Amino acid sequence: MKLRILALSGILLLAANIQALAAPRADLWPRWEKHDAGSTVVVDHSSWDGFLESYLVTDHPSGIHHLRYGAVTPADRRALTEYLDRLQSVPVSNLNRAEQKAYWINLYNALTVKVVLDHYPVESIRDIDISPGWFNDGPWDAKLVRVEGEKISLNDIEHRILRPIWRDPRVHYAVNCASFGCPNLQPQAFTAGNTEDLLEKGAREYVNHPRGARLEGNRLVLSSIYDWFQEDFGGSEEGVKRHLLRHADPALSRKLAEFVGRISYHYDWSLNE
């Protein structure tokens, strides 16, 4: 009997670990395909700009942007909450596609920061276990906001809206999961006018940083993002390599072109503090 209990416990633990590491597939939520191509409405993201200007450190020697969570004042916490409240009141289905893309990216990033602040201090966002279900890890499946009457989670935004609607792998360089392993949180809000430039900037920063791609002897060490979401990067390791080459600087590009060996993956979930 004890052996059966131990075996069951082991199975449950394994299942929990698998669930925690499993990456959601892009699964379109058709509700959010609606848009107005002729809309000229511009969503105001100036509050998010101000927050980033005050608390995001972009000149750290590591090349990774750090957020000063512990320094955020009560007034700025309230301002962040008010910004998220305003975003939830936006009739997003009536926006044009470019405004929608910027809207969802900013909503994801600002909401992630608020979740961390609400549970701060924590060593990792994965310690914020507010998602429903026994095996769920972190905050990503918790319904945290309501937009146009729909309860929405962080995973909904990333995997049911951004990824399947735009089919742009560079979205992974825009949404930030508050971790050192994640692409940099950009120092300004996304807008319809700057999204393309920020996506390219984020891709270059990440691909050419050791946490994105680095060579160690005959081994290519890549971010686990390229493993978890391989379907977005060409569907194979060769597809990932082609994606990296599009954004690699000349030195890395030469190394990748000559590379023959094995690939391994790594990700650091430590809080980007």
PDB file of C-alpha atoms in Angstrom:
ATOM      1  CA  MET A   1       0.000   0.000   0.000  1.00  0.00           C
ATOM      2  CA  LYS A   2       2.808   2.385   0.899  1.00  0.00           C
ATOM      3  CA  LEU A   3       4.533   1.599  -2.381  1.00  0.00           C
ATOM      4  CA  ARG A   4       1.340   2.395  -4.290  1.00  0.00           C
ATOM      5  CA  ILE A   5       1.002   5.720  -2.465  1.00  0.00           C
ATOM      6  CA  LEU A   6       4.626   6.576  -3.190  1.00  0.00           C
ATOM      7  CA  ALA A   7       4.194   5.616  -6.830  1.00  0.00           C
ATOM      8  CA  LEU A   8       1.062   7.739  -7.097  1.00  0.00           C
ATOM      9  CA  SER A   9       2.856  10.650  -5.457  1.00  0.00           C
ATOM     10  CA  GLY A  10       5.676  10.295  -7.932  1.00  0.00           C
ATOM     11  CA  ILE A  11       3.259  10.285 -10.852  1.00  0.00           C
ATOM     12  CA  LEU A  12       1.502  13.374  -9.547  1.00  0.00           C
ATOM     13  CA  LEU A  13       4.822  15.159  -9.054  1.00  0.00           C
ATOM     14  CA  LEU A  14       5.934  14.251 -12.567  1.00  0.00           C
ATOM     15  CA  ALA A  15       2.623  15.420 -13.976  1.00  0.00           C
ATOM     16  CA  ALA A  16       2.964  18.715 -12.099  1.00  0.00           C
ATOM     17  CA  ASN A  17       6.447  19.283 -13.498  1.00  0.00           C
ATOM     18  CA  ILE A  18       5.344  18.439 -17.026  1.00  0.00           C
ATOM     19  CA  GLN A  19       2.359  20.758 -16.735  1.00  0.00           C
ATOM     20  CA  ALA A  20       4.510  23.557 -15.365  1.00  0.00           C
ATOM     21  CA  LEU A  21       6.961  23.289 -18.258  1.00  0.00           C
ATOM     22  CA  ALA A  22       4.465  22.658 -21.041  1.00  0.00           C
ATOM     23  CA  ALA A  23       4.010  25.600 -23.381  1.00  0.00           C
ATOM     24  CA  PRO A  24       0.487  26.401 -24.574  1.00  0.00           C
ATOM     25  CA  ARG A  25      -0.116  26.102 -28.296  1.00  0.00           C
ATOM     26  CA  ALA A  26      -1.529  28.987 -30.302  1.00  0.00           C
ATOM     27  CA  ASP A  27      -5.288  28.447 -30.044  1.00  0.00           C
ATOM     28  CA  LEU A  28      -7.335  31.214 -31.656  1.00  0.00           C
ATOM     29  CA  TRP A  29     -10.134  32.818 -29.637  1.00  0.00           C
ATOM     30  CA  PRO A  30     -12.301  33.925 -32.595  1.00  0.00           C
ATOM     31  CA  ARG A  31     -14.064  36.482 -30.413  1.00  0.00           C
ATOM     32  CA  TRP A  32     -11.063  38.803 -30.800  1.00  0.00           C
ATOM     33  CA  GLU A  33     -10.633  38.699 -34.572  1.00  0.00           C
ATOM     34  CA  LYS A  34     -13.077  41.584 -34.981  1.00  0.00           C
ATOM     35  CA  HIS A  35     -11.470  44.920 -35.833  1.00  0.00           C
ATOM     36  CA  ASP A  36     -12.183  48.151 -37.715  1.00  0.00           C
ATOM     37  CA  ALA A  37      -9.617  48.724 -40.437  1.00  0.00           C
ATOM     38  CA  GLY A  38     -10.752  52.315 -40.846  1.00  0.00           C
ATOM     39  CA  SER A  39     -10.626  53.282 -37.196  1.00  0.00           C
ATOM     40  CA  THR A  40      -8.491  56.289 -36.289  1.00  0.00           C
ATOM     41  CA  VAL A  41      -8.868  55.864 -32.519  1.00  0.00           C
ATOM     42  CA  VAL A  42      -5.547  56.037 -30.670  1.00  0.00           C
ATOM     43  CA  VAL A  43      -5.267  54.420 -27.230  1.00  0.00           C
ATOM     44  CA  ASP A  44      -3.390  56.513 -24.645  1.00  0.00           C
ATOM     45  CA  HIS A  45      -0.465  54.559 -23.158  1.00  0.00           C
ATOM     46  CA  SER A  46       1.327  57.568 -21.639  1.00  0.00           C
ATOM     47  CA  SER A  47       0.838  56.272 -18.071  1.00  0.00           C
ATOM     48  CA  TRP A  48       2.706  53.084 -18.938  1.00  0.00           C
ATOM     49  CA  ASP A  49       5.438  55.165 -20.595  1.00  0.00           C
ATOM     50  CA  GLY A  50       5.826  57.159 -17.373  1.00  0.00           C
ATOM     51  CA  PHE A  51       6.013  54.032 -15.228  1.00  0.00           C
ATOM     52  CA  LEU A  52       8.717  52.497 -17.423  1.00  0.00           C
ATOM     53  CA  GLU A  53      10.700  55.732 -17.434  1.00  0.00           C
ATOM     54  CA  SER A  54      10.657  55.782 -13.632  1.00  0.00           C
ATOM     55  CA  TYR A  55      11.417  52.145 -12.809  1.00  0.00           C
ATOM     56  CA  LEU A  56      12.987  50.294 -15.741  1.00  0.00           C
ATOM     57  CA  VAL A  57      16.802  50.102 -15.725  1.00  0.00           C
ATOM     58  CA  THR A  58      18.081  49.717 -19.289  1.00  0.00           C
ATOM     59  CA  ASP A  59      21.831  50.275 -18.817  1.00  0.00           C
ATOM     60  CA  HIS A  60      22.646  47.299 -16.586  1.00  0.00           C
ATOM     61  CA  PRO A  61      26.054  45.742 -17.428  1.00  0.00           C
ATOM     62  CA  SER A  62      24.361  42.380 -18.039  1.00  0.00           C
ATOM     63  CA  GLY A  63      22.471  43.784 -21.024  1.00  0.00           C
ATOM     64  CA  ILE A  64      19.219  42.695 -19.356  1.00  0.00           C
ATOM     65  CA  HIS A  65      16.617  45.300 -18.453  1.00  0.00           C
ATOM     66  CA  HIS A  66      15.815  45.273 -14.732  1.00  0.00           C
ATOM     67  CA  LEU A  67      12.685  46.578 -13.039  1.00  0.00           C
ATOM     68  CA  ARG A  68      12.961  48.247  -9.628  1.00  0.00           C
ATOM     69  CA  TYR A  69       9.879  46.617  -8.106  1.00  0.00           C
ATOM     70  CA  GLY A  70      10.885  47.512  -4.568  1.00  0.00           C
ATOM     71  CA  ALA A  71      11.111  51.203  -5.428  1.00  0.00           C
ATOM     72  CA  VAL A  72       7.586  51.580  -6.847  1.00  0.00           C
ATOM     73  CA  THR A  73       5.687  54.107  -4.735  1.00  0.00           C
ATOM     74  CA  PRO A  74       2.092  53.600  -3.543  1.00  0.00           C
ATOM     75  CA  ALA A  75       1.042  56.474  -5.812  1.00  0.00           C
ATOM     76  CA  ASP A  76       2.582  54.812  -8.856  1.00  0.00           C
ATOM     77  CA  ARG A  77       0.996  51.482  -7.940  1.00  0.00           C
ATOM     78  CA  ARG A  78      -2.357  53.244  -7.970  1.00  0.00           C
ATOM     79  CA  ALA A  79      -1.505  54.896 -11.294  1.00  0.00           C
ATOM     80  CA  LEU A  80      -0.656  51.495 -12.779  1.00  0.00           C
ATOM     81  CA  THR A  81      -3.968  50.083 -11.558  1.00  0.00           C
ATOM     82  CA  GLU A  82      -5.814  53.069 -13.025  1.00  0.00           C
ATOM     83  CA  TYR A  83      -4.042  52.557 -16.372  1.00  0.00           C
ATOM     84  CA  LEU A  84      -5.124  48.919 -16.435  1.00  0.00           C
ATOM     85  CA  ASP A  85      -8.662  49.962 -15.530  1.00  0.00           C
ATOM     86  CA  ARG A  86      -8.680  52.368 -18.491  1.00  0.00           C
ATOM     87  CA  LEU A  87      -7.414  49.656 -20.841  1.00  0.00           C
ATOM     88  CA  GLN A  88     -10.238  47.381 -19.708  1.00  0.00           C
ATOM     89  CA  SER A  89     -12.762  50.063 -20.681  1.00  0.00           C
ATOM     90  CA  VAL A  90     -11.444  50.339 -24.265  1.00  0.00           C
ATOM     91  CA  PRO A  91     -13.752  48.869 -26.964  1.00  0.00           C
ATOM     92  CA  VAL A  92     -10.804  47.011 -28.457  1.00  0.00           C
ATOM     93  CA  SER A  93     -12.866  45.311 -31.176  1.00  0.00           C
ATOM     94  CA  ASN A  94     -13.438  48.744 -32.715  1.00  0.00           C
ATOM     95  CA  LEU A  95      -9.722  49.495 -33.114  1.00  0.00           C
ATOM     96  CA  ASN A  96      -7.632  48.903 -36.205  1.00  0.00           C
ATOM     97  CA  ARG A  97      -5.202  45.999 -36.243  1.00  0.00           C
ATOM     98  CA  ALA A  98      -2.099  48.067 -35.443  1.00  0.00           C
ATOM     99  CA  GLU A  99      -3.732  49.678 -32.409  1.00  0.00           C
ATOM    100  CA  GLN A 100      -4.979  46.275 -31.244  1.00  0.00           C
ATOM    101  CA  LYS A 101      -1.526  44.693 -31.417  1.00  0.00           C
ATOM    102  CA  ALA A 102       0.002  47.491 -29.327  1.00  0.00           C
ATOM    103  CA  TYR A 103      -2.967  47.359 -26.932  1.00  0.00           C
ATOM    104  CA  TRP A 104      -2.624  43.647 -26.183  1.00  0.00           C
ATOM    105  CA  ILE A 105       1.160  43.806 -25.760  1.00  0.00           C
ATOM    106  CA  ASN A 106       0.943  46.728 -23.324  1.00  0.00           C
ATOM    107  CA  LEU A 107      -1.913  45.107 -21.430  1.00  0.00           C
ATOM    108  CA  TYR A 108       0.116  41.909 -21.033  1.00  0.00           C
ATOM    109  CA  ASN A 109       3.262  43.683 -19.829  1.00  0.00           C
ATOM    110  CA  ALA A 110       1.572  46.127 -17.465  1.00  0.00           C
ATOM    111  CA  LEU A 111      -0.588  43.357 -16.020  1.00  0.00           C
ATOM    112  CA  THR A 112       2.452  41.156 -15.452  1.00  0.00           C
ATOM    113  CA  VAL A 113       4.180  43.938 -13.540  1.00  0.00           C
ATOM    114  CA  LYS A 114       1.080  44.528 -11.439  1.00  0.00           C
ATOM    115  CA  VAL A 115       0.836  40.813 -10.590  1.00  0.00           C
ATOM    116  CA  VAL A 116       4.441  40.830  -9.376  1.00  0.00           C
ATOM    117  CA  LEU A 117       3.904  44.014  -7.361  1.00  0.00           C
ATOM    118  CA  ASP A 118       0.769  42.543  -5.762  1.00  0.00           C
ATOM    119  CA  HIS A 119       2.810  39.577  -4.484  1.00  0.00           C
ATOM    120  CA  TYR A 120       6.186  41.234  -4.004  1.00  0.00           C
ATOM    121  CA  PRO A 121       8.697  40.220  -2.768  1.00  0.00           C
ATOM    122  CA  VAL A 122       9.062  36.960  -4.712  1.00  0.00           C
ATOM    123  CA  GLU A 123      12.094  35.214  -6.170  1.00  0.00           C
ATOM    124  CA  SER A 124      10.286  34.204  -9.338  1.00  0.00           C
ATOM    125  CA  ILE A 125       6.963  34.887 -11.016  1.00  0.00           C
ATOM    126  CA  ARG A 126       6.456  31.113 -10.990  1.00  0.00           C
ATOM    127  CA  ASP A 127       6.052  31.377  -7.214  1.00  0.00           C
ATOM    128  CA  ILE A 128       2.829  33.355  -7.705  1.00  0.00           C
ATOM    129  CA  ASP A 129       0.569  30.315  -7.873  1.00  0.00           C
ATOM    130  CA  ILE A 130      -2.809  31.914  -8.425  1.00  0.00           C
ATOM    131  CA  SER A 131      -3.820  29.937 -11.521  1.00  0.00           C
ATOM    132  CA  PRO A 132      -6.744  27.512 -11.047  1.00  0.00           C
ATOM    133  CA  GLY A 133      -6.076  23.776 -11.091  1.00  0.00           C
ATOM    134  CA  TRP A 134      -3.829  21.422  -9.160  1.00  0.00           C
ATOM    135  CA  PHE A 135      -0.990  21.304 -11.664  1.00  0.00           C
ATOM    136  CA  ASN A 136      -0.982  24.905 -12.912  1.00  0.00           C
ATOM    137  CA  ASP A 137       2.094  26.966 -12.153  1.00  0.00           C
ATOM    138  CA  GLY A 138       2.369  30.740 -11.802  1.00  0.00           C
ATOM    139  CA  PRO A 139      -0.251  33.404 -12.553  1.00  0.00           C
ATOM    140  CA  TRP A 140      -0.746  32.862 -16.273  1.00  0.00           C
ATOM    141  CA  ASP A 141      -4.125  31.085 -16.251  1.00  0.00           C
ATOM    142  CA  ALA A 142      -5.798  33.288 -13.650  1.00  0.00           C
ATOM    143  CA  LYS A 143      -8.542  35.499 -15.122  1.00  0.00           C
ATOM    144  CA  LEU A 144      -7.130  38.853 -14.054  1.00  0.00           C
ATOM    145  CA  VAL A 145      -8.930  41.416 -16.227  1.00  0.00           C
ATOM    146  CA  ARG A 146     -12.219  41.851 -18.039  1.00  0.00           C
ATOM    147  CA  VAL A 147     -12.311  43.316 -21.555  1.00  0.00           C
ATOM    148  CA  GLU A 148     -15.602  43.832 -23.389  1.00  0.00           C
ATOM    149  CA  GLY A 149     -17.253  41.639 -20.769  1.00  0.00           C
ATOM    150  CA  GLU A 150     -14.833  38.741 -21.226  1.00  0.00           C
ATOM    151  CA  LYS A 151     -12.623  37.527 -18.387  1.00  0.00           C
ATOM    152  CA  ILE A 152      -9.079  37.269 -19.686  1.00  0.00           C
ATOM    153  CA  SER A 153      -5.822  35.715 -18.464  1.00  0.00           C
ATOM    154  CA  LEU A 154      -2.233  36.396 -19.439  1.00  0.00           C
ATOM    155  CA  ASN A 155      -2.199  33.117 -21.345  1.00  0.00           C
ATOM    156  CA  ASP A 156      -5.333  34.194 -23.197  1.00  0.00           C
ATOM    157  CA  ILE A 157      -3.604  37.369 -24.351  1.00  0.00           C
ATOM    158  CA  GLU A 158      -0.435  35.660 -25.523  1.00  0.00           C
ATOM    159  CA  HIS A 159      -1.615  32.297 -26.824  1.00  0.00           C
ATOM    160  CA  ARG A 160      -5.231  32.887 -27.851  1.00  0.00           C
ATOM    161  CA  ILE A 161      -4.987  36.443 -29.190  1.00  0.00           C
ATOM    162  CA  LEU A 162      -1.502  37.706 -30.070  1.00  0.00           C
ATOM    163  CA  ARG A 163       0.096  34.538 -31.432  1.00  0.00           C
ATOM    164  CA  PRO A 164      -2.779  33.144 -33.508  1.00  0.00           C
ATOM    165  CA  ILE A 165      -4.106  36.447 -34.857  1.00  0.00           C
ATOM    166  CA  TRP A 166      -0.816  38.047 -35.927  1.00  0.00           C
ATOM    167  CA  ARG A 167       1.318  34.905 -36.439  1.00  0.00           C
ATOM    168  CA  ASP A 168       4.410  37.001 -35.797  1.00  0.00           C
ATOM    169  CA  PRO A 169       7.169  35.144 -33.913  1.00  0.00           C
ATOM    170  CA  ARG A 170       8.572  38.482 -32.798  1.00  0.00           C
ATOM    171  CA  VAL A 171       5.647  38.756 -30.368  1.00  0.00           C
ATOM    172  CA  HIS A 172       7.786  36.572 -28.098  1.00  0.00           C
ATOM    173  CA  TYR A 173      10.273  39.465 -27.914  1.00  0.00           C
ATOM    174  CA  ALA A 174       7.524  41.896 -26.911  1.00  0.00           C
ATOM    175  CA  VAL A 175       5.663  40.188 -24.059  1.00  0.00           C
ATOM    176  CA  ASN A 176       7.728  40.064 -20.883  1.00  0.00           C
ATOM    177  CA  CYS A 177       7.319  37.409 -18.180  1.00  0.00           C
ATOM    178  CA  ALA A 178       9.290  39.286 -15.495  1.00  0.00           C
ATOM    179  CA  SER A 179      12.258  36.911 -15.670  1.00  0.00           C
ATOM    180  CA  PHE A 180      15.949  37.223 -16.487  1.00  0.00           C
ATOM    181  CA  GLY A 181      15.551  34.572 -19.189  1.00  0.00           C
ATOM    182  CA  CYS A 182      12.829  36.566 -20.936  1.00  0.00           C
ATOM    183  CA  PRO A 183      13.399  39.099 -23.720  1.00  0.00           C
ATOM    184  CA  ASN A 184      13.807  42.641 -22.445  1.00  0.00           C
ATOM    185  CA  LEU A 185      10.848  44.664 -21.296  1.00  0.00           C
ATOM    186  CA  GLN A 186      11.067  47.596 -23.691  1.00  0.00           C
ATOM    187  CA  PRO A 187      11.549  51.074 -22.163  1.00  0.00           C
ATOM    188  CA  GLN A 188       8.498  52.568 -23.846  1.00  0.00           C
ATOM    189  CA  ALA A 189       4.930  51.610 -24.509  1.00  0.00           C
ATOM    190  CA  PHE A 190       4.075  49.965 -27.803  1.00  0.00           C
ATOM    191  CA  THR A 191       2.024  52.095 -30.176  1.00  0.00           C
ATOM    192  CA  ALA A 192       0.655  51.623 -33.675  1.00  0.00           C
ATOM    193  CA  GLY A 193       3.535  53.760 -34.902  1.00  0.00           C
ATOM    194  CA  ASN A 194       6.475  52.141 -33.100  1.00  0.00           C
ATOM    195  CA  THR A 195       5.497  48.476 -32.784  1.00  0.00           C
ATOM    196  CA  GLU A 196       7.441  47.324 -35.841  1.00  0.00           C
ATOM    197  CA  ASP A 197      10.624  49.088 -34.687  1.00  0.00           C
ATOM    198  CA  LEU A 198      10.288  47.768 -31.127  1.00  0.00           C
ATOM    199  CA  LEU A 199       9.716  44.206 -32.339  1.00  0.00           C
ATOM    200  CA  GLU A 200      12.865  44.367 -34.457  1.00  0.00           C
ATOM    201  CA  LYS A 201      14.818  45.942 -31.600  1.00  0.00           C
ATOM    202  CA  GLY A 202      13.629  43.266 -29.181  1.00  0.00           C
ATOM    203  CA  ALA A 203      14.563  40.495 -31.600  1.00  0.00           C
ATOM    204  CA  ARG A 204      18.069  41.835 -32.160  1.00  0.00           C
ATOM    205  CA  GLU A 205      18.671  42.386 -28.443  1.00  0.00           C
ATOM    206  CA  TYR A 206      17.602  38.879 -27.524  1.00  0.00           C
ATOM    207  CA  VAL A 207      19.092  36.846 -30.359  1.00  0.00           C
ATOM    208  CA  ASN A 208      22.492  38.505 -29.912  1.00  0.00           C
ATOM    209  CA  HIS A 209      22.526  38.179 -26.112  1.00  0.00           C
ATOM    210  CA  PRO A 210      23.917  34.992 -24.500  1.00  0.00           C
ATOM    211  CA  ARG A 211      20.532  34.159 -22.965  1.00  0.00           C
ATOM    212  CA  GLY A 212      19.084  34.035 -26.473  1.00  0.00           C
ATOM    213  CA  ALA A 213      21.818  32.186 -28.324  1.00  0.00           C
ATOM    214  CA  ARG A 214      25.419  31.323 -27.539  1.00  0.00           C
ATOM    215  CA  LEU A 215      27.992  28.775 -28.649  1.00  0.00           C
ATOM    216  CA  GLU A 216      29.875  26.691 -26.086  1.00  0.00           C
ATOM    217  CA  GLY A 217      32.351  24.510 -27.946  1.00  0.00           C
ATOM    218  CA  ASN A 218      30.378  22.200 -30.216  1.00  0.00           C
ATOM    219  CA  ARG A 219      27.121  22.989 -28.432  1.00  0.00           C
ATOM    220  CA  LEU A 220      24.621  25.696 -29.316  1.00  0.00           C
ATOM    221  CA  VAL A 221      22.768  26.885 -26.205  1.00  0.00           C
ATOM    222  CA  LEU A 222      19.448  28.520 -27.013  1.00  0.00           C
ATOM    223  CA  SER A 223      16.711  30.064 -24.940  1.00  0.00           C
ATOM    224  CA  SER A 224      13.995  27.566 -24.091  1.00  0.00           C
ATOM    225  CA  ILE A 225      11.593  29.935 -25.873  1.00  0.00           C
ATOM    226  CA  TYR A 226      12.860  28.434 -29.138  1.00  0.00           C
ATOM    227  CA  ASP A 227      12.029  24.965 -27.843  1.00  0.00           C
ATOM    228  CA  TRP A 228       8.678  25.710 -26.170  1.00  0.00           C
ATOM    229  CA  PHE A 229       7.387  27.677 -29.157  1.00  0.00           C
ATOM    230  CA  GLN A 230       9.261  25.994 -31.973  1.00  0.00           C
ATOM    231  CA  GLU A 231       6.041  25.977 -34.011  1.00  0.00           C
ATOM    232  CA  ASP A 232       6.293  29.788 -34.214  1.00  0.00           C
ATOM    233  CA  PHE A 233       9.911  29.681 -35.388  1.00  0.00           C
ATOM    234  CA  GLY A 234       9.623  27.468 -38.428  1.00  0.00           C
ATOM    235  CA  GLY A 235       8.538  24.247 -36.710  1.00  0.00           C
ATOM    236  CA  SER A 236      11.999  22.674 -36.515  1.00  0.00           C
ATOM    237  CA  GLU A 237      15.501  23.350 -35.245  1.00  0.00           C
ATOM    238  CA  GLU A 238      16.463  24.331 -38.791  1.00  0.00           C
ATOM    239  CA  GLY A 239      13.572  26.787 -38.798  1.00  0.00           C
ATOM    240  CA  VAL A 240      14.801  28.241 -35.515  1.00  0.00           C
ATOM    241  CA  LYS A 241      18.281  28.591 -36.967  1.00  0.00           C
ATOM    242  CA  ARG A 242      16.925  30.470 -39.998  1.00  0.00           C
ATOM    243  CA  HIS A 243      15.031  32.785 -37.668  1.00  0.00           C
ATOM    244  CA  LEU A 244      18.151  33.466 -35.621  1.00  0.00           C
ATOM    245  CA  LEU A 245      20.155  34.227 -38.754  1.00  0.00           C
ATOM    246  CA  ARG A 246      17.630  36.900 -39.757  1.00  0.00           C
ATOM    247  CA  HIS A 247      18.333  38.827 -36.556  1.00  0.00           C
ATOM    248  CA  ALA A 248      21.946  37.866 -35.731  1.00  0.00           C
ATOM    249  CA  ASP A 249      24.771  40.367 -35.946  1.00  0.00           C
ATOM    250  CA  PRO A 250      27.642  39.474 -38.349  1.00  0.00           C
ATOM    251  CA  ALA A 251      29.780  37.718 -35.719  1.00  0.00           C
ATOM    252  CA  LEU A 252      26.969  35.477 -34.477  1.00  0.00           C
ATOM    253  CA  SER A 253      25.705  34.946 -38.005  1.00  0.00           C
ATOM    254  CA  ARG A 254      29.063  33.495 -39.088  1.00  0.00           C
ATOM    255  CA  LYS A 255      29.149  31.180 -36.093  1.00  0.00           C
ATOM    256  CA  LEU A 256      25.595  29.964 -36.679  1.00  0.00           C
ATOM    257  CA  ALA A 257      26.231  29.373 -40.381  1.00  0.00           C
ATOM    258  CA  GLU A 258      29.272  27.220 -39.568  1.00  0.00           C
ATOM    259  CA  PHE A 259      27.707  25.432 -36.603  1.00  0.00           C
ATOM    260  CA  VAL A 260      27.499  21.639 -36.641  1.00  0.00           C
ATOM    261  CA  GLY A 261      26.742  20.037 -33.294  1.00  0.00           C
ATOM    262  CA  ARG A 262      24.050  19.573 -30.734  1.00  0.00           C
ATOM    263  CA  ILE A 263      21.559  22.084 -29.394  1.00  0.00           C
ATOM    264  CA  SER A 264      20.537  22.490 -25.765  1.00  0.00           C
ATOM    265  CA  TYR A 265      18.091  24.879 -24.124  1.00  0.00           C
ATOM    266  CA  HIS A 266      18.181  27.050 -21.017  1.00  0.00           C
ATOM    267  CA  TYR A 267      15.937  29.557 -19.237  1.00  0.00           C
ATOM    268  CA  ASP A 268      16.396  31.594 -16.060  1.00  0.00           C
ATOM    269  CA  TRP A 269      13.101  32.161 -14.179  1.00  0.00           C
ATOM    270  CA  SER A 270      14.652  34.491 -11.574  1.00  0.00           C
ATOM    271  CA  LEU A 271      12.729  37.741 -11.142  1.00  0.00           C
ATOM    272  CA  ASN A 272      14.078  40.524 -13.391  1.00  0.00           C
ATOM    273  CA  GLU A 273      14.705  42.767 -10.417  1.00  0.00           C
TER     274      GLU A 273
END
